[in-house]
mmCIF file of C-alpha atoms in Angstrom:
data_model
loop_
_atom_site.group_PDB
_atom_site.id
_atom_site.type_symbol
_atom_site.label_atom_id
_atom_site.label_comp_id
_atom_site.label_asym_id
_atom_site.label_seq_id
_atom_site.Cartn_x
_atom_site.Cartn_y
_atom_site.Cartn_z
ATOM 1 C CA SER A 1 13.580 -23.907 20.431
ATOM 2 C CA ASP A 2 9.965 -24.609 21.320
ATOM 3 C CA VAL A 3 8.513 -27.048 23.889
ATOM 4 C CA LEU A 4 8.456 -29.988 21.446
ATOM 5 C CA GLY A 5 12.109 -29.644 20.538
ATOM 6 C CA GLY A 6 11.578 -28.009 17.124
ATOM 7 C CA SER A 7 12.901 -24.643 16.140
ATOM 8 C CA SER A 8 10.677 -21.593 16.288
ATOM 9 C CA PRO A 9 10.255 -19.386 13.215
ATOM 10 C CA PRO A 10 12.380 -16.228 13.237
ATOM 11 C CA ILE A 11 10.698 -13.145 14.622
ATOM 12 C CA ILE A 12 10.560 -10.298 12.123
ATOM 13 C CA ASN A 13 10.819 -6.808 13.513
ATOM 14 C CA TRP A 14 8.304 -5.144 11.137
ATOM 15 C CA PRO A 15 8.816 -1.580 12.404
ATOM 16 C CA ALA A 16 12.546 -1.864 11.678
ATOM 17 C CA VAL A 17 11.869 -3.353 8.242
ATOM 18 C CA MET A 18 9.473 -0.519 7.411
ATOM 19 C CA PHE A 19 11.953 2.085 8.670
ATOM 20 C CA TRP A 20 14.716 0.774 6.401
ATOM 21 C CA MET A 21 12.365 0.505 3.434
ATOM 22 C CA VAL A 22 11.428 4.172 3.837
ATOM 23 C CA ALA A 23 14.991 5.259 4.683
ATOM 24 C CA LEU A 24 16.438 3.597 1.585
ATOM 25 C CA GLY A 25 13.443 3.570 -0.739
ATOM 26 C CA GLY A 26 12.378 7.198 -0.245
ATOM 27 C CA PRO A 27 15.600 8.772 -1.553
ATOM 28 C CA TRP A 28 15.691 6.279 -4.418
ATOM 29 C CA LEU A 29 12.137 7.212 -5.462
ATOM 30 C CA ILE A 30 13.012 10.920 -5.270
ATOM 31 C CA TYR A 31 16.127 10.307 -7.385
ATOM 32 C CA LYS A 32 14.090 8.443 -10.014
ATOM 33 C CA ALA A 33 11.449 11.198 -10.146
ATOM 34 C CA ILE A 34 14.050 13.960 -10.531
ATOM 35 C CA SER A 35 15.946 11.977 -13.178
ATOM 36 C CA GLN A 36 12.741 11.574 -15.178
ATOM 37 C CA MET A 37 12.002 15.310 -14.958
ATOM 38 C CA VAL A 38 15.536 16.189 -16.120
ATOM 39 C CA ARG A 39 15.259 13.799 -19.075
ATOM 40 C CA SER A 40 11.894 15.307 -19.979
ATOM 41 C CA VAL A 41 13.303 18.850 -19.947
ATOM 42 C CA GLU A 42 16.349 17.791 -21.968
ATOM 43 C CA GLU A 43 14.104 16.073 -24.510
ATOM 44 C CA LYS A 44 11.957 19.200 -24.873
ATOM 45 C CA ARG A 45 15.065 21.347 -25.488
ATOM 46 C CA LYS A 46 16.538 19.167 -28.254
ATOM 47 C CA TRP A 47 14.968 21.399 -30.892
ATOM 48 C CA ALA A 48 17.315 24.228 -29.796
ATOM 49 C CA THR A 49 20.381 22.194 -30.777
ATOM 50 C CA GLY A 50 18.808 20.954 -33.995
ATOM 51 C CA THR A 51 18.722 17.319 -32.847
ATOM 52 C CA GLY A 52 15.003 17.244 -32.061
ATOM 53 C CA ALA A 53 11.942 18.148 -34.099
ATOM 54 C CA HIS A 54 12.032 21.808 -35.128
ATOM 55 C CA TYR A 55 11.318 24.168 -37.984
ATOM 56 C CA THR A 56 13.741 26.447 -39.762
ATOM 57 C CA ALA A 57 12.872 29.890 -41.006
ATOM 58 C CA GLN A 58 14.732 32.620 -42.839
ATOM 59 C CA ALA A 59 14.267 36.143 -41.545
ATOM 60 C CA LEU A 60 12.735 38.500 -44.097
ATOM 61 C CA TYR A 61 13.398 41.622 -42.029
ATOM 62 C CA ASP A 62 15.751 42.831 -39.320
ATOM 63 C CA PHE A 63 14.435 42.715 -35.762
ATOM 64 C CA GLN A 64 16.039 44.529 -32.862
ATOM 65 C CA ALA A 65 15.230 43.050 -29.451
ATOM 66 C CA ALA A 66 13.602 45.475 -27.025
ATOM 67 C CA ASN A 67 14.660 43.451 -23.954
ATOM 68 C CA ASP A 68 16.719 40.415 -22.967
ATOM 69 C CA GLN A 69 13.744 38.076 -23.481
ATOM 70 C CA GLU A 70 13.670 38.847 -27.215
ATOM 71 C CA LEU A 71 16.017 37.712 -29.982
ATOM 72 C CA SER A 72 17.658 40.164 -32.373
ATOM 73 C CA PHE A 73 18.220 38.936 -35.919
ATOM 74 C CA MET A 74 18.960 40.328 -39.361
ATOM 75 C CA ASN A 75 17.427 39.840 -42.785
ATOM 76 C CA GLY A 76 18.521 36.509 -44.236
ATOM 77 C CA GLU A 77 19.560 34.855 -40.967
ATOM 78 C CA ILE A 78 18.322 31.319 -40.368
ATOM 79 C CA LEU A 79 16.275 30.724 -37.233
ATOM 80 C CA ARG A 80 15.581 27.399 -35.551
ATOM 81 C CA VAL A 81 11.932 27.501 -34.408
ATOM 82 C CA ALA A 82 10.584 25.309 -31.599
ATOM 83 C CA PRO A 83 7.856 22.792 -32.488
ATOM 84 C CA LYS A 84 4.238 23.804 -31.963
ATOM 85 C CA GLU A 85 3.828 21.988 -28.634
ATOM 86 C CA GLU A 86 6.770 23.945 -27.167
ATOM 87 C CA GLN A 87 5.563 27.347 -28.358
ATOM 88 C CA PRO A 88 4.336 29.852 -25.771
ATOM 89 C CA ARG A 89 0.684 30.781 -25.779
ATOM 90 C CA VAL A 90 1.494 34.404 -26.630
ATOM 91 C CA ARG A 91 -0.122 35.624 -29.811
ATOM 92 C CA GLY A 92 2.286 37.020 -32.400
ATOM 93 C CA TRP A 93 5.494 35.574 -30.894
ATOM 94 C CA LEU A 94 7.520 32.429 -31.574
ATOM 95 C CA LEU A 95 10.130 30.616 -29.509
ATOM 96 C CA ALA A 96 13.256 30.454 -31.665
ATOM 97 C CA ARG A 97 17.032 30.425 -31.684
ATOM 98 C CA LEU A 98 19.577 31.626 -34.201
ATOM 99 C CA SER A 99 20.720 28.575 -36.130
ATOM 100 C CA GLY A 100 24.405 27.711 -35.885
ATOM 101 C CA THR A 101 25.098 29.812 -32.807
ATOM 102 C CA GLU A 102 25.073 29.326 -29.077
ATOM 103 C CA ASN A 103 23.095 32.552 -28.768
ATOM 104 C CA GLY A 104 20.329 32.138 -26.218
ATOM 105 C CA THR A 105 16.860 30.973 -27.067
ATOM 106 C CA ARG A 106 14.497 33.917 -27.093
ATOM 107 C CA TYR A 107 11.174 35.063 -28.420
ATOM 108 C CA GLY A 108 11.167 36.909 -31.678
#
């Protein structure tokens, strides 16, 4: 109580308040940022499951992959092709997946 008999306002320990804001808020902000990145990646990969925007193509020729980054397919097989904005900037190649299989997504 002060000299006049009233009560004094509470003293706020600002360094402690700031510490707890950083200690609790920092991890929360990191969690939110990582969650957003994961959702973004999942959204970009929806074409591979056929739930997102994608193209379908039918192979006209057989193609035998030369390495594990390429996709082998046979004449007549249906391919699920990633949308334009997800395509790599490599001339002559497309990002695709065999439709109806869990075979990995590869270039072909």
